[in-house]
Coordinates of C-alpha atoms in Angstrom, one line a residue:
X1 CA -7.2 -84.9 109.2
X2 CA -6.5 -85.6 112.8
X3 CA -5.8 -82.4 114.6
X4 CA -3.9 -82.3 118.5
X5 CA -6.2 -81.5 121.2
X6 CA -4.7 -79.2 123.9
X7 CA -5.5 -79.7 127.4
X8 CA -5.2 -77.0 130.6
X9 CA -2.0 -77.3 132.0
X10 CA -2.9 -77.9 135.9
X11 CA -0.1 -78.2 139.2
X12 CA 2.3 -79.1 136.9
X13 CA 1.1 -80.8 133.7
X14 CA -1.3 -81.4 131.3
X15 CA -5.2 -82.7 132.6
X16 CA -8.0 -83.4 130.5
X17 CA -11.0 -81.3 131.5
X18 CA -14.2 -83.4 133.4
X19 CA -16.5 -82.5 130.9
X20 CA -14.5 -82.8 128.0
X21 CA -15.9 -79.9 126.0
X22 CA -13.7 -78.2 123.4
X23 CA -13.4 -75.4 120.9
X24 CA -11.6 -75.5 117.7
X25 CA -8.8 -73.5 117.0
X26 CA -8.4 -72.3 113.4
X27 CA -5.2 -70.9 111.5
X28 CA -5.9 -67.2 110.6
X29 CA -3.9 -67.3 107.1
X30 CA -5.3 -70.9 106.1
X31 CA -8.5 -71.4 107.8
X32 CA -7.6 -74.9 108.6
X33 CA -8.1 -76.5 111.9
X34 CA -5.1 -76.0 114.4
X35 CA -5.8 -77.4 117.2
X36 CA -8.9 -78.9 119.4
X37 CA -8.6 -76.9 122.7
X38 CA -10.5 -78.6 125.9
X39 CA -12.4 -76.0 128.3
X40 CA -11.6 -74.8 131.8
X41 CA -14.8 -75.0 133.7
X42 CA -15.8 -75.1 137.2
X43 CA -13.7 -78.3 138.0
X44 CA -10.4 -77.1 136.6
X45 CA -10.2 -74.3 138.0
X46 CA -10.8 -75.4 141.5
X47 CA -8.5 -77.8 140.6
X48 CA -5.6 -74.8 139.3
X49 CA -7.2 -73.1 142.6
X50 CA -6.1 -75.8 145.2
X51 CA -2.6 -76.6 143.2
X52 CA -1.8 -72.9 143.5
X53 CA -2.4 -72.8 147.1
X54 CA 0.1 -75.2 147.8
X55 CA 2.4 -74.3 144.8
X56 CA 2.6 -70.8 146.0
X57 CA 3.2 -70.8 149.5
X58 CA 6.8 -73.4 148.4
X59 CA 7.5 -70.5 145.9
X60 CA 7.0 -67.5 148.4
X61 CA 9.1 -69.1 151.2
X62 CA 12.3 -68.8 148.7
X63 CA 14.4 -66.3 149.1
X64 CA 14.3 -63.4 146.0
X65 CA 17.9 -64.7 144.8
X66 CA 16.5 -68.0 144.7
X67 CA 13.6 -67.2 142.6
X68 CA 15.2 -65.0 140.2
X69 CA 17.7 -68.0 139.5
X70 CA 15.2 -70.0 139.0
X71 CA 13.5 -67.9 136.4
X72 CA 16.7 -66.6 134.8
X73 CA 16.7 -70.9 133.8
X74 CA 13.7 -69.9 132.3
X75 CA 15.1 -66.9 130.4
X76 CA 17.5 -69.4 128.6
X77 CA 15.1 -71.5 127.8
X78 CA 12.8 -69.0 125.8
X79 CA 16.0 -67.5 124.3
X80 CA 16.8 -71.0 122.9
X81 CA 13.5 -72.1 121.9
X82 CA 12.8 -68.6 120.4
X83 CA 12.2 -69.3 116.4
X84 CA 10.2 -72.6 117.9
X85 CA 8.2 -70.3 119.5
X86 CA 7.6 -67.7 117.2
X87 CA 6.5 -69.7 114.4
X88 CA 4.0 -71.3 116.7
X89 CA 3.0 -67.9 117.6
X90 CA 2.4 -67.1 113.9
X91 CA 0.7 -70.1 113.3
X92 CA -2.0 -68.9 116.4
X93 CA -1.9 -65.1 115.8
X94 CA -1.5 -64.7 111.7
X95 CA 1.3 -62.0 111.9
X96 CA 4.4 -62.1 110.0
X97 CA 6.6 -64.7 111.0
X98 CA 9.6 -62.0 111.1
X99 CA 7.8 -60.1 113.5
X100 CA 7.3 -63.1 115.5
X101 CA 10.8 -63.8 115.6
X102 CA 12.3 -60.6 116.5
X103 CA 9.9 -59.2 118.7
X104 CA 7.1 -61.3 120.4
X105 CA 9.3 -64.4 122.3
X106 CA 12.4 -61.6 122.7
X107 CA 10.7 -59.4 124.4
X108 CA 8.6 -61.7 126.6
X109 CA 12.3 -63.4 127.8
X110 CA 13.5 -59.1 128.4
X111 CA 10.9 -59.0 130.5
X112 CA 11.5 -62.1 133.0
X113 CA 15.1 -61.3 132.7
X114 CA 14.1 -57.5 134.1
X115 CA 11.8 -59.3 136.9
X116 CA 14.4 -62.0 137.7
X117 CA 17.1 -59.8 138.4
X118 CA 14.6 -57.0 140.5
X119 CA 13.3 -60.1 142.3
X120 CA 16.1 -60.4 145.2
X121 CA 15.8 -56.8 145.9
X122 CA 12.7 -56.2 146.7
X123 CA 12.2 -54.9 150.2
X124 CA 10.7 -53.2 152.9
X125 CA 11.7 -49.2 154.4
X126 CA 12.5 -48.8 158.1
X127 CA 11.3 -45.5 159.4
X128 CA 13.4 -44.6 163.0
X129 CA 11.0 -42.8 165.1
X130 CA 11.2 -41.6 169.3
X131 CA 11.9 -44.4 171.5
X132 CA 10.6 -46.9 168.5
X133 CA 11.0 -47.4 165.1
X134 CA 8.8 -49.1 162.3
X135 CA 9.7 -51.0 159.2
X136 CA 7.5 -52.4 155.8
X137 CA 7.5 -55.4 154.4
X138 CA 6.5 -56.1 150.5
X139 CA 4.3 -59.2 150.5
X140 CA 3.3 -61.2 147.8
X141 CA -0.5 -61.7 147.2
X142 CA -1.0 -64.9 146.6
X143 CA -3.1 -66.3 143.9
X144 CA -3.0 -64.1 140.7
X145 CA -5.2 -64.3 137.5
X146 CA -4.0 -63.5 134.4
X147 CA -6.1 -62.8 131.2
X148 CA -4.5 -62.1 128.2
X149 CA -5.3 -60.7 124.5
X150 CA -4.8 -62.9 121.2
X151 CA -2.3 -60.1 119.5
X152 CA 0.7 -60.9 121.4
X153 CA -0.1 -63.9 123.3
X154 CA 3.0 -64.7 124.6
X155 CA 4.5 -61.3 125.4
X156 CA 1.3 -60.9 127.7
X157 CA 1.5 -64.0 129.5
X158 CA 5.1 -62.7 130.3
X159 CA 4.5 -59.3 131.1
X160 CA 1.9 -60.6 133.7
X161 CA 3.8 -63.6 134.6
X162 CA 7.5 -62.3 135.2
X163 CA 6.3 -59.9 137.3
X164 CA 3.9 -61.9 139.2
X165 CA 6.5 -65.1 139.9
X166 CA 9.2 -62.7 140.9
X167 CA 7.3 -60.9 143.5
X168 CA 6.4 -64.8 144.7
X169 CA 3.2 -65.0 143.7
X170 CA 1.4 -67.5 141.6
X171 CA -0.9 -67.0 138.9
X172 CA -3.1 -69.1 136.5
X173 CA -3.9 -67.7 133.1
X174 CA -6.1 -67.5 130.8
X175 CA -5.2 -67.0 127.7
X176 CA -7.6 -65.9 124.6
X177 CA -9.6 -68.7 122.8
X178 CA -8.6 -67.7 120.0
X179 CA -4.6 -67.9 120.8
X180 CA -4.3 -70.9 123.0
X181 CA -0.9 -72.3 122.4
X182 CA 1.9 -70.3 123.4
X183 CA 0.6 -70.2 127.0
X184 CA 0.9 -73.7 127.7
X185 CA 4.5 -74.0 125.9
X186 CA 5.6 -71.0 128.1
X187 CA 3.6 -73.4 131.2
X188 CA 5.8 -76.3 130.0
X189 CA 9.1 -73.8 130.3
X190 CA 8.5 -72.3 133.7
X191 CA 8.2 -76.3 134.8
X192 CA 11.7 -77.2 133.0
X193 CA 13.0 -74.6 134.8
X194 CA 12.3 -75.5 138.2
X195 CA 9.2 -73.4 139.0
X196 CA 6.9 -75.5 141.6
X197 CA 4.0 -77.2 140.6
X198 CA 1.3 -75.0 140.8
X199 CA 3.0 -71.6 140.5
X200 CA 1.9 -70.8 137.2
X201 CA -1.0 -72.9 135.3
X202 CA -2.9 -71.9 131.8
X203 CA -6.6 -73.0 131.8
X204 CA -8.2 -72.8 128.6
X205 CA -11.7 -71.3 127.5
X206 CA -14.2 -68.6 126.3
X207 CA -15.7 -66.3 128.8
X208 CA -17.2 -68.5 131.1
X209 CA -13.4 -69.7 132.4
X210 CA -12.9 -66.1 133.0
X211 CA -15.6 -65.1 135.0
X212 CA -15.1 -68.3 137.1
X213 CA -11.3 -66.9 138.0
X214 CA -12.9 -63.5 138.4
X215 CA -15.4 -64.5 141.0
X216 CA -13.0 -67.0 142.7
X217 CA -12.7 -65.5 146.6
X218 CA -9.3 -67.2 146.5
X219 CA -7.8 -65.0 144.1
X220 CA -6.5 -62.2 145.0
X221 CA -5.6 -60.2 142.1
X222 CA -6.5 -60.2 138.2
X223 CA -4.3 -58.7 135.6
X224 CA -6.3 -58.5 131.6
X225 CA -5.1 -57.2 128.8
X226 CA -8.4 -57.0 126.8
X227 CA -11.6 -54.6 125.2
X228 CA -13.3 -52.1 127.2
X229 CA -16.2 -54.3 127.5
X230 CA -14.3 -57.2 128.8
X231 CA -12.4 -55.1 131.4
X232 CA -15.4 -53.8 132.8
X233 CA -16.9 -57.5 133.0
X234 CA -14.2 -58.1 134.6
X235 CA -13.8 -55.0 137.1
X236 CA -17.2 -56.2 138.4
X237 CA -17.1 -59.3 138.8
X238 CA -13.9 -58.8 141.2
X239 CA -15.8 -55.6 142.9
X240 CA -17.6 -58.4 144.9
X241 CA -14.5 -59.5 147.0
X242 CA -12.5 -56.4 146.0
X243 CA -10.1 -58.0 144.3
X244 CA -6.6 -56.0 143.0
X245 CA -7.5 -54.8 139.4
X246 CA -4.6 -53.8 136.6
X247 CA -6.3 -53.6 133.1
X248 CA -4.8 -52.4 129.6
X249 CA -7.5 -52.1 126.9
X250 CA -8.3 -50.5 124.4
X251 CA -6.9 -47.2 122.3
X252 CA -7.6 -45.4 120.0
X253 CA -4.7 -43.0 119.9
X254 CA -3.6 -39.7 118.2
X255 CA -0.4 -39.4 116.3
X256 CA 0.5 -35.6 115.7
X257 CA 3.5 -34.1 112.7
X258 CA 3.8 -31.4 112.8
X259 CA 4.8 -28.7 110.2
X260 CA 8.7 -29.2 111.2
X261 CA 9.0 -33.1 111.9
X262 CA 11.4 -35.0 109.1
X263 CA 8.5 -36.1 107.1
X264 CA 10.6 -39.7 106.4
X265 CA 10.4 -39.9 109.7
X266 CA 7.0 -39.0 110.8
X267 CA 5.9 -41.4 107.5
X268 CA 7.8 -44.5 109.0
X269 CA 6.4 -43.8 112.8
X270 CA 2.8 -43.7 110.9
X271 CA 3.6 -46.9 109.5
X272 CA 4.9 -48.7 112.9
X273 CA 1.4 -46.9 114.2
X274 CA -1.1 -48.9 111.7
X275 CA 0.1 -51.6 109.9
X276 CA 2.4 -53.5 112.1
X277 CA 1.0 -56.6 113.1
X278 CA -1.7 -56.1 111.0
X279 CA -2.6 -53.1 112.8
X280 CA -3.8 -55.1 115.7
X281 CA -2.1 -53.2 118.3
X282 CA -4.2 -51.4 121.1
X283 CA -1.5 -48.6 121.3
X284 CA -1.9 -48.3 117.5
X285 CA -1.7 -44.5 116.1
X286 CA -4.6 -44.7 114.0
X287 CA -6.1 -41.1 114.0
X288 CA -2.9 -39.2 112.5
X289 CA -3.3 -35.8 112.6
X290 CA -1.1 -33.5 110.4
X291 CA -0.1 -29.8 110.2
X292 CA -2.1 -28.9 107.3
X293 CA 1.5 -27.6 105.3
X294 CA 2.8 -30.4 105.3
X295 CA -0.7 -32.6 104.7
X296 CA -0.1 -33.2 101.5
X297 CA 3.3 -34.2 100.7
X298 CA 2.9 -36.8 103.9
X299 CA -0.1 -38.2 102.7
X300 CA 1.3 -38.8 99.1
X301 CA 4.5 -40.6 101.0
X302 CA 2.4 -42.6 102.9
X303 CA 0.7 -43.6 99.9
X304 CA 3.6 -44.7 98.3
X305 CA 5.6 -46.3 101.4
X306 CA 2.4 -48.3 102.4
X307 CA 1.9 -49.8 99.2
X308 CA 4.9 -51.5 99.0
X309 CA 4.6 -53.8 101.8
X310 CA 4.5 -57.2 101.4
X311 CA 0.8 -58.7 101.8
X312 CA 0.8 -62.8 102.4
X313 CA 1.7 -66.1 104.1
X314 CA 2.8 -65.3 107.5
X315 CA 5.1 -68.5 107.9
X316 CA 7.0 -66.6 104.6
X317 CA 10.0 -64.4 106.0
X318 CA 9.3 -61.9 103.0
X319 CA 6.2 -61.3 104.3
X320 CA 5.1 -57.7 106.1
X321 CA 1.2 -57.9 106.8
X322 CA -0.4 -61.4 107.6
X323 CA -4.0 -62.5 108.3
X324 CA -6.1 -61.3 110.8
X325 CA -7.0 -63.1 113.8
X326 CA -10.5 -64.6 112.6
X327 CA -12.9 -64.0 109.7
X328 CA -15.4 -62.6 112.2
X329 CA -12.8 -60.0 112.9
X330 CA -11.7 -59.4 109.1
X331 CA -15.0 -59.0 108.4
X332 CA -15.7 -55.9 110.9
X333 CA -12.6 -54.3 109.7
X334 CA -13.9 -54.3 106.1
X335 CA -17.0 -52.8 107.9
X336 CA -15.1 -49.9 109.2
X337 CA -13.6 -49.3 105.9
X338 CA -17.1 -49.3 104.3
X339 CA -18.5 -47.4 106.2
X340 CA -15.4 -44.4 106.0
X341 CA -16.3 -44.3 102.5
X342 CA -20.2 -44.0 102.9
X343 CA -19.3 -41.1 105.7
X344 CA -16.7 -39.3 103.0
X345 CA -13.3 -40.5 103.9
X346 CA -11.6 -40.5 100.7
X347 CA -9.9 -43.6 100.3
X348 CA -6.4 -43.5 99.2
X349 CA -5.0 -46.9 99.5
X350 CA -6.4 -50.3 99.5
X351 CA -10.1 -50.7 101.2
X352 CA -10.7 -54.2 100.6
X353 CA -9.8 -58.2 101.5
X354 CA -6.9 -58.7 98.5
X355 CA -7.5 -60.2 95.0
X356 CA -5.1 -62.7 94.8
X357 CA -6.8 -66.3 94.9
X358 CA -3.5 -67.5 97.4
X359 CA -5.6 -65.9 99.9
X360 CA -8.8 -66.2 99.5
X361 CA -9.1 -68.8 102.3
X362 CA -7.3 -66.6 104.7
X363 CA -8.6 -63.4 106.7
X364 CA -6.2 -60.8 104.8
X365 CA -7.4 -57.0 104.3
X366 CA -5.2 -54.6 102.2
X367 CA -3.5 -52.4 104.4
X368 CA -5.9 -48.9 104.0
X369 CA -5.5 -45.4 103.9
X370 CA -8.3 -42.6 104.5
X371 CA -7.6 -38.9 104.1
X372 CA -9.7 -35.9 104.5
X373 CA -11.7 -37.2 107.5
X374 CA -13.0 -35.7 110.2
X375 CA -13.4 -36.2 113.8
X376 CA -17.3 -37.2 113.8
X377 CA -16.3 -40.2 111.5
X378 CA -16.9 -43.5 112.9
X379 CA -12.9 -44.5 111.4
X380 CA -12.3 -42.1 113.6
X381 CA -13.7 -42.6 116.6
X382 CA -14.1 -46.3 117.0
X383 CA -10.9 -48.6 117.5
X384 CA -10.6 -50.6 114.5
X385 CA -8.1 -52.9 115.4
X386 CA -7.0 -54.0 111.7
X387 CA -4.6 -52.1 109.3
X388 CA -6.3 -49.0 108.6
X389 CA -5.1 -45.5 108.9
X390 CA -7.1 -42.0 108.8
X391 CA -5.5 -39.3 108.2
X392 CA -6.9 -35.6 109.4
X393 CA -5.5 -31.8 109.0
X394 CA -4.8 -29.6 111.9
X395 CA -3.2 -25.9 111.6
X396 CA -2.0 -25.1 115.3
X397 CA -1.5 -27.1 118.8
X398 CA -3.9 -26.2 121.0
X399 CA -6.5 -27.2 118.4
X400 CA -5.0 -30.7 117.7
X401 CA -4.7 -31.3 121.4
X402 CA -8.5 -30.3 121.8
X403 CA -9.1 -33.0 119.4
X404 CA -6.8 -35.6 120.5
X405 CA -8.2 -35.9 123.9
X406 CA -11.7 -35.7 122.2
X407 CA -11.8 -40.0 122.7
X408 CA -12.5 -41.9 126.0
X409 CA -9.8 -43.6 125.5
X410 CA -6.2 -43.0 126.6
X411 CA -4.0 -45.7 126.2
X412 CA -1.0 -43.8 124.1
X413 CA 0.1 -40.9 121.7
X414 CA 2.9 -39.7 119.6
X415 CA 4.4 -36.2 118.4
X416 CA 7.1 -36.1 115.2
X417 CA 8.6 -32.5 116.0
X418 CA 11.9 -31.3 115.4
X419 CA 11.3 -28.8 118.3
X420 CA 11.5 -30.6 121.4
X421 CA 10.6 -27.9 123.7
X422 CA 7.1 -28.2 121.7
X423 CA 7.7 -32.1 121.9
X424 CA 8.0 -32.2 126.0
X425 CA 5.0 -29.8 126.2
X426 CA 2.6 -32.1 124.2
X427 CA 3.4 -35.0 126.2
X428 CA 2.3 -33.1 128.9
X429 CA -0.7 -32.0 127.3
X430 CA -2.0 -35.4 125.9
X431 CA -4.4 -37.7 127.7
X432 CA -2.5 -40.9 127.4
X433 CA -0.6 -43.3 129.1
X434 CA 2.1 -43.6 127.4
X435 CA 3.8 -40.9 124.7
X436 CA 6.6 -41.0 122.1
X437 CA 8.5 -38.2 120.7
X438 CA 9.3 -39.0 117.2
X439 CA 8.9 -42.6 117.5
X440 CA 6.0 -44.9 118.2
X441 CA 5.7 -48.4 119.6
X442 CA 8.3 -48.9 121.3
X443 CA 7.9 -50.5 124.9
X444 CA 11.0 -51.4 126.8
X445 CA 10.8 -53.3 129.8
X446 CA 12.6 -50.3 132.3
X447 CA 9.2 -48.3 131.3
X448 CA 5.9 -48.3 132.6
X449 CA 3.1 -49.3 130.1
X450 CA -0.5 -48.7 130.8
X451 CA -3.4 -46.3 130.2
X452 CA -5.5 -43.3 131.2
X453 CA -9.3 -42.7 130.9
X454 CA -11.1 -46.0 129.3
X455 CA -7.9 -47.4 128.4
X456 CA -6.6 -49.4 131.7
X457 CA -5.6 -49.1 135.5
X458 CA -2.4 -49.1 136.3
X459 CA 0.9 -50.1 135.2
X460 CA 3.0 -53.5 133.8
X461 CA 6.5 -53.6 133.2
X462 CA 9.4 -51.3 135.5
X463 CA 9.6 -51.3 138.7
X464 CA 6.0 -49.6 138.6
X465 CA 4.8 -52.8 138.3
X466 CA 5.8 -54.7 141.4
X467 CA 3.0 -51.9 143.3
X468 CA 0.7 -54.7 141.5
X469 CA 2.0 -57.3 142.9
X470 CA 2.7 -57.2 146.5
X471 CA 0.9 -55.7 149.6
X472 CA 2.7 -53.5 151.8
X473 CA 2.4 -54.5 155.9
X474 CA 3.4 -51.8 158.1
X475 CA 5.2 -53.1 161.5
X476 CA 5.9 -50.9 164.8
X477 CA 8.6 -51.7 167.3
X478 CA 8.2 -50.2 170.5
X479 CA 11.6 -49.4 172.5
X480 CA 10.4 -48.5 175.5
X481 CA 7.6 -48.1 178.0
X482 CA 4.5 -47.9 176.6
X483 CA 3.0 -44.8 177.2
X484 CA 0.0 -45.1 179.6
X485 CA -3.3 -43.1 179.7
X486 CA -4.7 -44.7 182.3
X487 CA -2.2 -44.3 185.2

């Protein structure tokens, strides 16, 4: 079967690569092939380098009105094209199809809305001083890099985008290998829209297209959303000509109920904390800790809430837990899960790929519960990134928030407590980025998302993030004579 091969999207449109070397893309709940993807090597991105350039300095001499009209256009055009969209994301990613379509394009198009509308009033401060007075100006950067996750490809090349574009940047991105399409539709939009040539550009590839856009001397800043591994790849490479760095990686975060929280409640947030999207989330909930009087009766809930969801073809609007990304990637979650069972989890729900035959071709795990584990556990400790869920006892808060900033990471946390005295004092307590009270994973727009510790540096999304994305010039105005020493 003849599959489409997708090419980088370069000043404006679509360009074969020089050494026409590609990568095949493969659907997560099928295994079949999606897509041939041509790689972004050194040519490319000299080529996205030099269109950018030119591309950017048009885009940055337009007033902020201008812009944000320009990418409110855009903001129609994902809104419009959103069930296109999310099934193609679906097809990429594996996730459930009504995910997809409520979430993932939606709030991607929130986003660029938020930045549109903040990009014409974006300013300077004027400081009055004796006989002078001084004023700022917020710059753009120039030449941005983006480098996003496979989870929510879309959403990220938005986040970084919207932000980027509205502050009158440009940026090329890279998005994962293993998610490759929605970038280039969302390259295709911006274009429609009436964004130059040049302003915002996808190049394909593995991690040899990233490290070429990390080392670049051109660029000037690099946004990934990524693995602690990768971000520190990354962090060095741009160390050489101290490039701007925002990063959001990995999590492995602490959900607390205590004793008083509505147990319904605390059982849905649990459920939103692990198995949405498979559980590939980095903000994911996955070590939930519980007050041990109430242990019990949450863990049976769980049990019993978690069983009934709905296991199976993505594209099927039933459906609540798709496929994993890759088979290399289902395959290390069910290595996690094996080995919480050699080191004593107890197991209380599923703990394997499924039985049904439907699947078998696709990279499905049940979704999985472990109870009675302890912090030393590698379930615990490591981030699994796949629908499982451990479960641990606490008995008072000081100990649970000993243990919950027991991890390098600090990407994001979560209380269920009816006493929100107790609530506000946690989230002050906890090492992590961002915190819920009696919810989980939610991440509007008008708030700042990013992590602490191993988890990231600095902030997308709210005004936090235009910090990232412009450079503040002082300028002094003298008044009168200058003031001479040497008289």
């Amino acid at each position: 079967m003849d599959v489409q091969r997708l090419l980088n999207y370069i000043g404006g449109g679509y360009r074969a690569s020089a050494s026409g070397e590609c990568f095949e893309k493969l659907n997560p709940a099928t295994g079949a092939p999606l897509c041939q993807v041509e790689l972004a090597l050194e040519p490319e991105v000299e080529a996205a380098i030099a269109a950018a350039r030119e591309g950017q300095r048009e885009w940055a001499a337009l007033t902020g009105a201008e812009r944000g009209r320009v990418l409110m256009r855009a903001v129609a055009l994902l809104r419009a094209r959103n069930d296109e969209l999310a099934r193609l994301e679906v097809l990429d990613t594996g996730k459930p199809l009504q995910e997809a379509i409520a979430v993932d394009v939606a709030s991607g198009a929130d986003c660029l809305e938020y930045f549109a509308g903040m990009a014409a009033t974006l300013h300077g401060d004027q400081y009055p001083l004796r006989n002078a007075f001084a004023y700022t100006r917020r710059e753009p950067l120039g030449i941005c890099v983006g480098i996003g996750a496979w989870n929510y490809p879309i959403q990220i090349a938005l986040w970084k985008s919207a932000p980027a574009l509205a502050c009158g940047n440009a940026m090329i991105f890279k998005p994962s290998e293993l998610t490759p399409n929605t970038a280039a539709k969302l390259a295709e939009i911006y274009s429609e829209a009436g964004v130059p040539a040049g302003v915002f550009q996808v190049l394909q590839g593995d991690g040899r297209t990233g490290r070429l856009l990390s080392a670049h001397p051109e660029v000037a800043k690099i946004s990934v959303t990524g693995s602690v591994p990768t971000g520190k790849r990354v962090m060095a490479a741009a160390a050489e000509t101290l490039k701007r760095v925002t990063m959001e990686l990995g999590g492995k975060s602490a959900l607390v109920v205590f004793d008083d929280a509505d147990i319904e409640q605390a059982v849905t947030g649990a459920l939103l904390a692990n198995f949405y999207t498979q559980g590939e989330i980095c903000t994911n909930g996955t070590r939930v800790f519980v007050h041990e009087a109430v242990y019990d009766a949450f863990v049976a809930r769980v049990v019993e809430r978690a069983g009934k969801l709905r296991l199976g073809d993505p594209l099927d609007m039933g459906t609540q837990v798709g496929a994993l990304i890759s088979r290399a990637h289902a395959d290390k979650v069910l290595g996690y899960i094996a080995s919480g069972k050699a080191e004593g989890a107890r197991c209380v729900l599923g703990g394997s790929a499924p039985a049904d035959a439907a699947l078998a071709a696709g990279n499905y795990v049940l979704p999985t519960v472990f109870a009675d584990c302890t912090d030393d556990m590698t379930i615990v400790r490591e981030e699994i990134f796949g629908p499982v869920m451990s479960v641990l006892r606490f008995t008072d808060e000081d100990e649970v928030v000993a243990r919950a900033n027991g991890t390098r990471f600090g990407l994001a946390a979560g209380v269920f407590t009816r006493d929100l005295a107790r609530g506000h004092r946690m989230a002050g307590r906890l090492e992590a980025g961002v915190c819920w009270i009696n919810n989980y994973n939610i991440t509007p727009i008008e708030m700042p998302f990013g992590g602490m510790k191993e988890s990231g540096i600095g902030s997308e999304n709210s005004h936090a993030a235009i910090e990232h994305y412009t450079r503040l010039k002082s300028v002094y105005v003298e008044l009168g004579a200058i003031a001479d020493p040497y008289a």
